PDB file of C-alpha atoms and ligand atoms in Angstrom:
ATOM      1  CA  HIS A 965      20.625 -70.336 -30.526  1.00  0.00           C
ATOM      2  CA  LYS A 966      22.943 -69.035 -33.228  1.00  0.00           C
ATOM      3  CA  GLN A 967      22.564 -65.428 -31.714  1.00  0.00           C
ATOM      4  CA  ARG A 968      23.491 -67.270 -28.360  1.00  0.00           C
ATOM      5  CA  ASP A 969      26.724 -69.364 -29.719  1.00  0.00           C
ATOM      6  CA  LEU A 970      27.521 -65.274 -31.623  1.00  0.00           C
ATOM      7  CA  GLY A 971      27.787 -63.793 -28.442  1.00  0.00           C
ATOM      8  CA  ARG A 972      29.832 -66.606 -26.774  1.00  0.00           C
ATOM      9  CA  LYS A 973      32.282 -66.191 -29.012  1.00  0.00           C
ATOM     10  CA  SER A 974      32.408 -62.648 -29.417  1.00  0.00           C
ATOM     11  CA  ARG A 975      32.705 -62.186 -25.522  1.00  0.00           C
ATOM     12  CA  VAL A 976      35.216 -64.970 -25.913  1.00  0.00           C
ATOM     13  CA  LYS A 977      37.541 -63.029 -28.574  1.00  0.00           C
ATOM     14  CA  ASN A 978      37.237 -59.884 -26.494  1.00  0.00           C
ATOM     15  CA  GLU A 979      38.830 -61.617 -23.741  1.00  0.00           C
ATOM     16  CA  LEU A 980      42.565 -60.436 -22.567  1.00  0.00           C
ATOM     17  CA  PRO A 981      44.829 -63.191 -24.302  1.00  0.00           C
ATOM     18  CA  MET A 982      45.825 -65.629 -21.689  1.00  0.00           C
ATOM     19  CA  ILE A 983      49.164 -67.886 -22.085  1.00  0.00           C
ATOM     20  CA  ALA A 984      49.748 -70.859 -19.643  1.00  0.00           C
ATOM     21  CA  LEU A 985      53.331 -71.974 -19.089  1.00  0.00           C
ATOM     22  CA  ALA A 986      53.130 -75.692 -18.775  1.00  0.00           C
ATOM     23  CA  GLY A 987      55.746 -78.441 -18.550  1.00  0.00           C
ATOM     24  CA  TYR A 988      57.579 -81.158 -16.669  1.00  0.00           C
ATOM     25  CA  THR A 989      59.524 -79.823 -13.406  1.00  0.00           C
ATOM     26  CA  ASN A 990      62.445 -77.986 -13.682  1.00  0.00           C
ATOM     27  CA  ALA A 991      62.351 -77.453 -16.876  1.00  0.00           C
ATOM     28  CA  GLY A 992      62.271 -73.658 -16.190  1.00  0.00           C
ATOM     29  CA  LYS A 993      58.638 -72.174 -16.257  1.00  0.00           C
ATOM     30  CA  SER A 994      59.319 -70.039 -13.594  1.00  0.00           C
ATOM     31  CA  THR A 995      62.362 -68.702 -14.907  1.00  0.00           C
ATOM     32  CA  LEU A 996      60.688 -67.935 -18.143  1.00  0.00           C
ATOM     33  CA  PHE A 997      57.726 -66.634 -16.218  1.00  0.00           C
ATOM     34  CA  ASN A 998      60.192 -64.157 -14.677  1.00  0.00           C
ATOM     35  CA  THR A 999      61.888 -63.239 -17.545  1.00  0.00           C
ATOM     36  CA  LEU A1000      58.384 -62.509 -19.467  1.00  0.00           C
ATOM     37  CA  THR A1001      56.596 -60.741 -16.901  1.00  0.00           C
ATOM     38  CA  ASP A1002      60.254 -58.214 -15.848  1.00  0.00           C
ATOM     39  CA  ALA A1003      60.437 -57.681 -19.237  1.00  0.00           C
ATOM     40  CA  GLY A1004      57.048 -56.590 -20.338  1.00  0.00           C
ATOM     41  CA  VAL A1005      55.750 -53.344 -18.374  1.00  0.00           C
ATOM     42  CA  PHE A1006      53.972 -53.812 -15.686  1.00  0.00           C
ATOM     43  CA  ALA A1007      50.185 -52.655 -15.979  1.00  0.00           C
ATOM     44  CA  HIS A1008      48.908 -51.246 -12.944  1.00  0.00           C
ATOM     45  CA  ASP A1009      45.294 -52.264 -13.307  1.00  0.00           C
ATOM     46  CA  GLN A1010      43.105 -52.448 -10.249  1.00  0.00           C
ATOM     47  CA  LEU A1011      40.816 -55.220 -12.454  1.00  0.00           C
ATOM     48  CA  PHE A1012      43.709 -58.003 -11.978  1.00  0.00           C
ATOM     49  CA  ALA A1013      44.742 -56.564  -8.432  1.00  0.00           C
ATOM     50  CA  THR A1014      43.329 -60.043  -6.877  1.00  0.00           C
ATOM     51  CA  LEU A1015      45.378 -62.485  -9.157  1.00  0.00           C
ATOM     52  CA  ASP A1016      47.590 -64.745  -7.300  1.00  0.00           C
ATOM     53  CA  SER A1017      51.100 -64.523  -7.476  1.00  0.00           C
ATOM     54  CA  THR A1018      51.471 -67.115 -10.291  1.00  0.00           C
ATOM     55  CA  ILE A1019      49.165 -65.079 -12.381  1.00  0.00           C
ATOM     56  CA  ARG A1020      50.796 -61.922 -14.004  1.00  0.00           C
ATOM     57  CA  ARG A1021      49.037 -59.170 -16.390  1.00  0.00           C
ATOM     58  CA  VAL A1022      51.992 -57.881 -18.978  1.00  0.00           C
ATOM     59  CA  ILE A1023      52.179 -56.239 -21.989  1.00  0.00           C
ATOM     60  CA  LEU A1024      54.278 -58.292 -24.636  1.00  0.00           C
ATOM     61  CA  PRO A1025      56.277 -56.469 -27.903  1.00  0.00           C
ATOM     62  CA  ALA A1026      54.228 -57.270 -31.069  1.00  0.00           C
ATOM     63  CA  SER A1027      50.895 -59.115 -29.007  1.00  0.00           C
ATOM     64  CA  GLY A1028      50.482 -56.303 -26.553  1.00  0.00           C
ATOM     65  CA  GLU A1029      48.282 -57.165 -23.160  1.00  0.00           C
ATOM     66  CA  ALA A1030      48.486 -60.533 -21.990  1.00  0.00           C
ATOM     67  CA  VAL A1031      48.010 -62.774 -18.787  1.00  0.00           C
ATOM     68  CA  ILE A1032      50.372 -65.204 -18.261  1.00  0.00           C
ATOM     69  CA  ALA A1033      49.963 -68.468 -15.717  1.00  0.00           C
ATOM     70  CA  ASP A1034      52.749 -70.208 -14.049  1.00  0.00           C
ATOM     71  CA  THR A1035      51.925 -73.606 -13.391  1.00  0.00           C
ATOM     72  CA  VAL A1036      52.877 -76.540 -10.856  1.00  0.00           C
ATOM     73  CA  GLY A1037      55.339 -78.635 -12.739  1.00  0.00           C
ATOM     74  CA  PHE A1038      54.191 -81.772 -14.068  1.00  0.00           C
ATOM     75  CA  ILE A1039      55.871 -84.883 -12.640  1.00  0.00           C
ATOM     76  CA  GLN A1040      55.620 -88.704 -12.756  1.00  0.00           C
ATOM     77  CA  ASP A1041      54.124 -89.951  -9.085  1.00  0.00           C
ATOM     78  CA  LEU A1042      53.139 -86.435  -8.020  1.00  0.00           C
ATOM     79  CA  PRO A1043      53.412 -86.177  -4.021  1.00  0.00           C
ATOM     80  CA  HIS A1044      50.618 -86.396  -2.295  1.00  0.00           C
ATOM     81  CA  ASP A1045      51.099 -82.633  -0.646  1.00  0.00           C
ATOM     82  CA  LEU A1046      51.373 -81.254  -4.051  1.00  0.00           C
ATOM     83  CA  VAL A1047      48.296 -82.741  -6.051  1.00  0.00           C
ATOM     84  CA  ASP A1048      45.662 -79.647  -4.700  1.00  0.00           C
ATOM     85  CA  ALA A1049      47.826 -76.967  -6.276  1.00  0.00           C
ATOM     86  CA  PHE A1050      48.972 -78.615  -9.143  1.00  0.00           C
ATOM     87  CA  LYS A1051      45.016 -79.606 -10.046  1.00  0.00           C
ATOM     88  CA  SER A1052      44.336 -76.001  -9.536  1.00  0.00           C
ATOM     89  CA  THR A1053      47.128 -74.542 -11.806  1.00  0.00           C
ATOM     90  CA  LEU A1054      45.578 -77.455 -14.390  1.00  0.00           C
ATOM     91  CA  GLU A1055      42.237 -74.657 -14.395  1.00  0.00           C
ATOM     92  CA  GLU A1056      44.622 -72.190 -15.485  1.00  0.00           C
ATOM     93  CA  THR A1057      45.781 -74.119 -18.455  1.00  0.00           C
ATOM     94  CA  LYS A1058      42.243 -75.320 -19.348  1.00  0.00           C
ATOM     95  CA  ARG A1059      41.121 -71.553 -19.829  1.00  0.00           C
ATOM     96  CA  SER A1060      44.199 -70.167 -21.551  1.00  0.00           C
ATOM     97  CA  ASN A1061      44.469 -69.183 -25.842  1.00  0.00           C
ATOM     98  CA  VAL A1062      48.160 -70.682 -25.863  1.00  0.00           C
ATOM     99  CA  LEU A1063      49.866 -73.176 -23.986  1.00  0.00           C
ATOM    100  CA  LEU A1064      53.825 -72.773 -23.862  1.00  0.00           C
ATOM    101  CA  HIS A1065      54.894 -76.441 -23.058  1.00  0.00           C
ATOM    102  CA  ILE A1066      58.644 -76.249 -21.525  1.00  0.00           C
ATOM    103  CA  VAL A1067      61.086 -78.382 -22.163  1.00  0.00           C
ATOM    104  CA  ASP A1068      64.594 -78.767 -20.899  1.00  0.00           C
ATOM    105  CA  ALA A1069      66.298 -78.875 -24.050  1.00  0.00           C
ATOM    106  CA  ALA A1070      69.472 -80.305 -22.233  1.00  0.00           C
ATOM    107  CA  ASP A1071      67.620 -82.985 -20.605  1.00  0.00           C
ATOM    108  CA  GLU A1072      68.551 -86.651 -22.097  1.00  0.00           C
ATOM    109  CA  TYR A1073      65.115 -87.907 -21.010  1.00  0.00           C
ATOM    110  CA  ASN A1074      62.853 -84.941 -22.506  1.00  0.00           C
ATOM    111  CA  VAL A1075      61.769 -86.789 -25.334  1.00  0.00           C
ATOM    112  CA  GLU A1076      59.718 -89.308 -22.889  1.00  0.00           C
ATOM    113  CA  LYS A1077      59.030 -86.163 -20.827  1.00  0.00           C
ATOM    114  CA  ILE A1078      57.400 -84.611 -23.401  1.00  0.00           C
ATOM    115  CA  GLY A1079      55.115 -87.520 -24.131  1.00  0.00           C
ATOM    116  CA  GLN A1080      53.957 -87.626 -20.242  1.00  0.00           C
ATOM    117  CA  VAL A1081      53.226 -84.176 -20.600  1.00  0.00           C
ATOM    118  CA  GLU A1082      51.080 -84.629 -23.570  1.00  0.00           C
ATOM    119  CA  GLU A1083      48.883 -87.472 -21.871  1.00  0.00           C
ATOM    120  CA  ILE A1084      48.114 -85.067 -18.853  1.00  0.00           C
ATOM    121  CA  VAL A1085      47.385 -82.243 -21.203  1.00  0.00           C
ATOM    122  CA  ASN A1086      45.035 -84.564 -22.926  1.00  0.00           C
ATOM    123  CA  GLU A1087      43.630 -86.100 -19.590  1.00  0.00           C
ATOM    124  CA  ILE A1088      41.959 -82.784 -18.691  1.00  0.00           C
ATOM    125  CA  GLY A1089      40.656 -81.889 -21.883  1.00  0.00           C
ATOM    126  CA  ALA A1090      43.123 -79.372 -22.924  1.00  0.00           C
ATOM    127  CA  SER A1091      44.366 -80.956 -26.052  1.00  0.00           C
ATOM    128  CA  LYS A1092      42.797 -78.371 -28.209  1.00  0.00           C
ATOM    129  CA  ILE A1093      44.642 -75.307 -27.167  1.00  0.00           C
ATOM    130  CA  PRO A1094      47.366 -74.282 -29.663  1.00  0.00           C
ATOM    131  CA  THR A1095      50.789 -75.400 -27.816  1.00  0.00           C
ATOM    132  CA  ILE A1096      54.313 -74.240 -28.534  1.00  0.00           C
ATOM    133  CA  LEU A1097      57.254 -76.323 -27.633  1.00  0.00           C
ATOM    134  CA  VAL A1098      59.522 -73.896 -25.626  1.00  0.00           C
ATOM    135  CA  MET A1099      62.589 -75.814 -25.920  1.00  0.00           C
ATOM    136  CA  ASN A1100      64.493 -73.999 -22.969  1.00  0.00           C
ATOM    137  CA  LYS A1101      68.462 -73.936 -21.742  1.00  0.00           C
ATOM    138  CA  ILE A1102      69.885 -73.972 -24.814  1.00  0.00           C
ATOM    139  CA  ASP A1103      72.911 -72.013 -23.327  1.00  0.00           C
ATOM    140  CA  CYS A1104      73.835 -75.580 -22.209  1.00  0.00           C
ATOM    141  CA  ILE A1105      74.132 -76.892 -25.767  1.00  0.00           C
ATOM    142  CA  LYS A1106      77.120 -76.260 -27.530  1.00  0.00           C
ATOM    143  CA  ASN A1107      76.777 -74.131 -30.020  1.00  0.00           C
ATOM    144  CA  PHE A1108      73.414 -73.523 -30.456  1.00  0.00           C
ATOM    145  CA  GLU A1109      71.625 -70.813 -32.122  1.00  0.00           C
ATOM    146  CA  PRO A1110      68.120 -69.778 -30.759  1.00  0.00           C
ATOM    147  CA  ARG A1111      66.045 -70.718 -33.636  1.00  0.00           C
ATOM    148  CA  LEU A1112      61.905 -70.979 -34.647  1.00  0.00           C
ATOM    149  CA  ASP A1113      60.440 -74.358 -36.326  1.00  0.00           C
ATOM    150  CA  ARG A1114      57.263 -73.991 -38.390  1.00  0.00           C
ATOM    151  CA  ASP A1115      54.958 -77.196 -39.532  1.00  0.00           C
ATOM    152  CA  GLU A1116      54.176 -77.769 -43.069  1.00  0.00           C
ATOM    153  CA  SER A1117      51.200 -75.252 -42.644  1.00  0.00           C
ATOM    154  CA  GLY A1118      53.558 -72.123 -41.397  1.00  0.00           C
ATOM    155  CA  ARG A1119      52.076 -72.653 -37.653  1.00  0.00           C
ATOM    156  CA  VAL A1120      55.244 -72.235 -35.416  1.00  0.00           C
ATOM    157  CA  TYR A1121      55.136 -75.545 -33.046  1.00  0.00           C
ATOM    158  CA  ARG A1122      58.465 -75.557 -31.349  1.00  0.00           C
ATOM    159  CA  VAL A1123      61.051 -72.345 -30.289  1.00  0.00           C
ATOM    160  CA  TRP A1124      64.588 -72.969 -28.941  1.00  0.00           C
ATOM    161  CA  ILE A1125      65.412 -70.248 -26.280  1.00  0.00           C
ATOM    162  CA  SER A1126      67.171 -69.452 -22.842  1.00  0.00           C
ATOM    163  CA  SER A1127      64.839 -68.368 -20.356  1.00  0.00           C
ATOM    164  CA  LYS A1128      68.638 -67.602 -18.083  1.00  0.00           C
ATOM    165  CA  THR A1129      70.385 -65.766 -20.899  1.00  0.00           C
ATOM    166  CA  GLY A1130      67.382 -64.434 -22.797  1.00  0.00           C
ATOM    167  CA  GLU A1131      68.623 -65.930 -26.067  1.00  0.00           C
ATOM    168  CA  GLY A1132      65.662 -66.472 -28.524  1.00  0.00           C
ATOM    169  CA  ILE A1133      62.869 -64.364 -26.311  1.00  0.00           C
ATOM    170  CA  ASP A1134      62.591 -62.389 -29.166  1.00  0.00           C
ATOM    171  CA  LEU A1135      61.243 -65.428 -31.576  1.00  0.00           C
ATOM    172  CA  LEU A1136      59.110 -66.339 -28.478  1.00  0.00           C
ATOM    173  CA  TYR A1137      57.613 -63.246 -28.673  1.00  0.00           C
ATOM    174  CA  LEU A1138      57.011 -63.402 -32.407  1.00  0.00           C
ATOM    175  CA  ALA A1139      55.598 -66.686 -32.184  1.00  0.00           C
ATOM    176  CA  LEU A1140      52.960 -66.214 -29.509  1.00  0.00           C
ATOM    177  CA  ALA A1141      52.311 -62.793 -31.368  1.00  0.00           C
ATOM    178  CA  GLU A1142      51.317 -64.631 -34.426  1.00  0.00           C
ATOM    179  CA  GLN A1143      49.513 -67.553 -32.302  1.00  0.00           C
ATOM    180  CA  LEU A1144      47.523 -64.644 -30.712  1.00  0.00           C
ATOM    181  CA  SER A1145      46.728 -62.966 -33.976  1.00  0.00           C
ATOM    182  CA  GLY A1146      43.344 -63.932 -33.990  1.00  0.00           C
ATOM    183  CA  MET A1147      42.927 -61.699 -30.543  1.00  0.00           C
ATOM    184  CA  MET A1148      44.065 -58.933 -32.387  1.00  0.00           C
ATOM    185  CA  THR A1149      42.622 -56.260 -34.827  1.00  0.00           C
ATOM    186  CA  ARG A1150      43.685 -53.172 -36.684  1.00  0.00           C
ATOM    187  CA  ALA A1151      41.718 -50.423 -36.457  1.00  0.00           C
ATOM    188  CA  LYS A1152      42.380 -46.572 -37.266  1.00  0.00           C
ATOM    189  CA  ILE A1153      41.237 -44.164 -34.386  1.00  0.00           C
ATOM    190  CA  GLU A1154      40.964 -40.358 -33.980  1.00  0.00           C
ATOM    191  CA  LEU A1155      41.940 -38.660 -30.970  1.00  0.00           C
ATOM    192  CA  ASP A1156      40.653 -35.345 -30.117  1.00  0.00           C
ATOM    193  CA  VAL A1157      42.910 -32.420 -28.933  1.00  0.00           C
ATOM    194  CA  MET A1158      42.140 -33.346 -25.025  1.00  0.00           C
ATOM    195  CA  SER A1159      42.526 -36.982 -25.570  1.00  0.00           C
ATOM    196  CA  ALA A1160      46.213 -36.752 -26.957  1.00  0.00           C
ATOM    197  CA  TYR A1161      47.746 -38.139 -24.391  1.00  0.00           C
ATOM    198  CA  ILE A1162      46.080 -41.439 -24.681  1.00  0.00           C
ATOM    199  CA  ARG A1163      48.833 -41.500 -27.581  1.00  0.00           C
ATOM    200  CA  SER A1164      51.654 -42.561 -25.318  1.00  0.00           C
ATOM    201  CA  GLU A1165      48.890 -45.840 -23.545  1.00  0.00           C
ATOM    202  CA  ILE A1166      48.517 -47.055 -27.109  1.00  0.00           C
ATOM    203  CA  HIS A1167      52.168 -46.528 -27.912  1.00  0.00           C
ATOM    204  CA  SER A1168      53.009 -48.949 -24.803  1.00  0.00           C
ATOM    205  CA  ILE A1169      49.804 -51.489 -25.260  1.00  0.00           C
ATOM    206  CA  GLY A1170      50.185 -51.744 -28.767  1.00  0.00           C
ATOM    207  CA  TYR A1171      51.534 -51.425 -32.240  1.00  0.00           C
ATOM    208  CA  ILE A1172      51.052 -48.083 -33.954  1.00  0.00           C
ATOM    209  CA  HIS A1173      51.292 -48.392 -37.845  1.00  0.00           C
ATOM    210  CA  ASN A1174      51.210 -44.885 -38.325  1.00  0.00           C
ATOM    211  CA  GLU A1175      50.069 -41.804 -37.133  1.00  0.00           C
ATOM    212  CA  LYS A1176      49.551 -38.137 -38.011  1.00  0.00           C
ATOM    213  CA  VAL A1177      47.882 -35.260 -37.140  1.00  0.00           C
ATOM    214  CA  ASP A1178      45.376 -33.517 -38.845  1.00  0.00           C
ATOM    215  CA  ASP A1179      44.341 -29.967 -39.466  1.00  0.00           C
ATOM    216  CA  PHE A1180      42.289 -29.569 -36.313  1.00  0.00           C
ATOM    217  CA  GLY A1181      45.238 -30.784 -34.555  1.00  0.00           C
ATOM    218  CA  ARG A1182      44.028 -34.645 -33.668  1.00  0.00           C
ATOM    219  CA  TRP A1183      45.554 -37.598 -33.857  1.00  0.00           C
ATOM    220  CA  ILE A1184      45.006 -40.365 -36.282  1.00  0.00           C
ATOM    221  CA  LEU A1185      46.204 -43.416 -35.790  1.00  0.00           C
ATOM    222  CA  GLU A1186      46.384 -46.635 -37.532  1.00  0.00           C
ATOM    223  CA  ILE A1187      47.178 -49.268 -34.439  1.00  0.00           C
ATOM    224  CA  ASN A1188      46.989 -53.112 -34.084  1.00  0.00           C
ATOM    225  CA  VAL A1189      45.830 -53.580 -30.905  1.00  0.00           C
ATOM    226  CA  THR A1190      43.743 -56.733 -29.304  1.00  0.00           C
ATOM    227  CA  HIS A1191      40.219 -56.646 -29.551  1.00  0.00           C
ATOM    228  CA  HIS A1192      40.026 -56.420 -25.542  1.00  0.00           C
ATOM    229  CA  TYR A1193      41.950 -53.309 -25.255  1.00  0.00           C
ATOM    230  CA  LEU A1194      40.254 -51.878 -28.687  1.00  0.00           C
ATOM    231  CA  SER A1195      36.913 -51.796 -26.550  1.00  0.00           C
ATOM    232  CA  LYS A1196      38.384 -50.447 -23.664  1.00  0.00           C
ATOM    233  CA  LEU A1197      39.790 -47.532 -25.732  1.00  0.00           C
ATOM    234  CA  LEU A1198      36.239 -46.694 -27.364  1.00  0.00           C
ATOM    235  CA  ASN A1199      34.534 -46.460 -24.171  1.00  0.00           C
ATOM    236  CA  LYS A1200      37.023 -43.553 -23.490  1.00  0.00           C
ATOM    237  CA  LYS A1201      36.018 -39.828 -23.984  1.00  0.00           C
ATOM    238  CA  GLY A1202      37.644 -38.320 -27.664  1.00  0.00           C
ATOM    239  CA  VAL A1203      38.460 -41.664 -28.792  1.00  0.00           C
ATOM    240  CA  LYS A1204      36.456 -41.872 -32.263  1.00  0.00           C
ATOM    241  CA  LEU A1205      36.402 -45.517 -34.489  1.00  0.00           C
ATOM    242  CA  LEU A1206      37.173 -44.969 -38.219  1.00  0.00           C
ATOM    243  CA  TRP A1207      37.252 -47.754 -39.542  1.00  0.00           C
ATOM    244  CA  GLU A1208      38.233 -51.430 -38.153  1.00  0.00           C
ATOM    245  CA  GLN A1209      39.522 -54.480 -39.928  1.00  0.00           C
ATOM    246  CA  SER A1210      36.441 -56.881 -40.585  1.00  0.00           C
ATOM    247  CA  PRO A1211      36.337 -59.252 -37.884  1.00  0.00           C
ATOM    248  CA  LYS A1212      37.453 -63.301 -39.574  1.00  0.00           C
TER     249      LYS A1212
HETATM  250  N1  GTP B1282      71.327 -72.808 -17.678  1.00  0.00           N
HETATM  251  C1  GTP B1282      69.839 -72.788 -17.315  1.00  0.00           C
HETATM  252  N2  GTP B1282      68.918 -72.717 -16.213  1.00  0.00           N
HETATM  253  C2  GTP B1282      67.872 -72.594 -16.077  1.00  0.00           C
HETATM  254  C3  GTP B1282      67.070 -71.968 -17.444  1.00  0.00           C
HETATM  255  N3  GTP B1282      65.637 -71.679 -17.452  1.00  0.00           N
HETATM  256  C4  GTP B1282      65.877 -72.539 -15.960  1.00  0.00           C
HETATM  257  N4  GTP B1282      66.831 -72.995 -15.588  1.00  0.00           N
HETATM  258  C5  GTP B1282      67.302 -73.268 -14.374  1.00  0.00           C
HETATM  259  O1  GTP B1282      66.568 -74.584 -14.108  1.00  0.00           O
HETATM  260  C6  GTP B1282      66.104 -74.707 -13.114  1.00  0.00           C
HETATM  261  C7  GTP B1282      64.391 -74.886 -12.982  1.00  0.00           C
HETATM  262  O2  GTP B1282      64.229 -73.626 -12.560  1.00  0.00           O
HETATM  263  P1  GTP B1282      62.460 -73.231 -12.485  1.00  0.00           P
HETATM  264  O3  GTP B1282      62.396 -72.055 -13.518  1.00  0.00           O
HETATM  265  O4  GTP B1282      62.425 -73.164 -11.199  1.00  0.00           O
HETATM  266  O5  GTP B1282      61.984 -74.772 -12.910  1.00  0.00           O
HETATM  267  P2  GTP B1282      60.147 -74.766 -12.999  1.00  0.00           P
HETATM  268  O6  GTP B1282      59.859 -75.212 -14.341  1.00  0.00           O
HETATM  269  O7  GTP B1282      59.353 -73.804 -12.667  1.00  0.00           O
HETATM  270  O8  GTP B1282      60.297 -75.904 -11.958  1.00  0.00           O
HETATM  271  P3  GTP B1282      58.840 -76.315 -11.375  1.00  0.00           P
HETATM  272  O9  GTP B1282      58.154 -75.561 -10.478  1.00  0.00           O
HETATM  273  O10 GTP B1282      59.379 -77.535 -10.114  1.00  0.00           O
HETATM  274  O11 GTP B1282      58.084 -78.059 -12.342  1.00  0.00           O
HETATM  275  C8  GTP B1282      66.502 -73.188 -11.975  1.00  0.00           C
HETATM  276  O12 GTP B1282      67.820 -73.808 -11.072  1.00  0.00           O
HETATM  277  C9  GTP B1282      66.974 -72.613 -13.022  1.00  0.00           C
HETATM  278  O13 GTP B1282      67.750 -71.343 -12.532  1.00  0.00           O
HETATM  279  C10 GTP B1282      67.956 -71.657 -19.013  1.00  0.00           C
HETATM  280  O14 GTP B1282      67.392 -71.171 -19.578  1.00  0.00           O
HETATM  281  N5  GTP B1282      69.043 -72.176 -18.929  1.00  0.00           N
HETATM  282 MG1   MG B1283      58.041 -73.570 -11.167  1.00  0.00          MG
END
């Protein structure tokens, strides 16, 4: 049994990080979805060609490649014709590695709405998914600066942003990178001369701590990438693993 559990664990670890946007209707989920996907570089990978329009593959600063899912907004007394759409997007929420709970920071009823959304998250069995509250629309609050709030253990639990103006998006990227760090790994790799072209791909998908060319013209790179991307990299011709941070 132990063996099988380990297998499952490593499979999960090697998955593409998945971020779900959830929240009350009109909070700004789709606007944020567009901001995140437009800012990110699109990865034209055939593998994901069949994903529907509310799920997109992106490469985010710091945390690298990920999948982002927009969802139908939560609403009290959901209209009948929306129930199916709502339920199907909830499935995406359950599979995600991070839940971004989007809130309209300028809405006077937002505390109530946060409670209602949390209740539904509990009902669908997604309460264990690490959640970051994204207080959106700070451009509607006078003199409000983007901010990031941490709990006593240092974990980011809330970020204040505007999806419209882009203020605070950098803080959200930081929060996501921290939250997804368990899915990332640090490694040292060697690219032979014929594979040097892969370096630019790594530059756009992951983070390169340092790089140098050895006497034989091979690139030696120390990188921070998802486990998912590292395993893909190591399957490429001319890429050799020199060292990897011991898995947690
Ligand atoms: N001022 C301001 N308006 C915003 C911001 N983000 C979203 N909006 C506006 O809020 C409204 C709702 O945005 P959506 O992104 O459609 O909200 P949603 O959460 O996807 O809504 P549903 O799909 O109905 O659940 C739109 O008019 C947006 O332009 C923001 O940061 N600032
Ligand atoms: Mg929407």
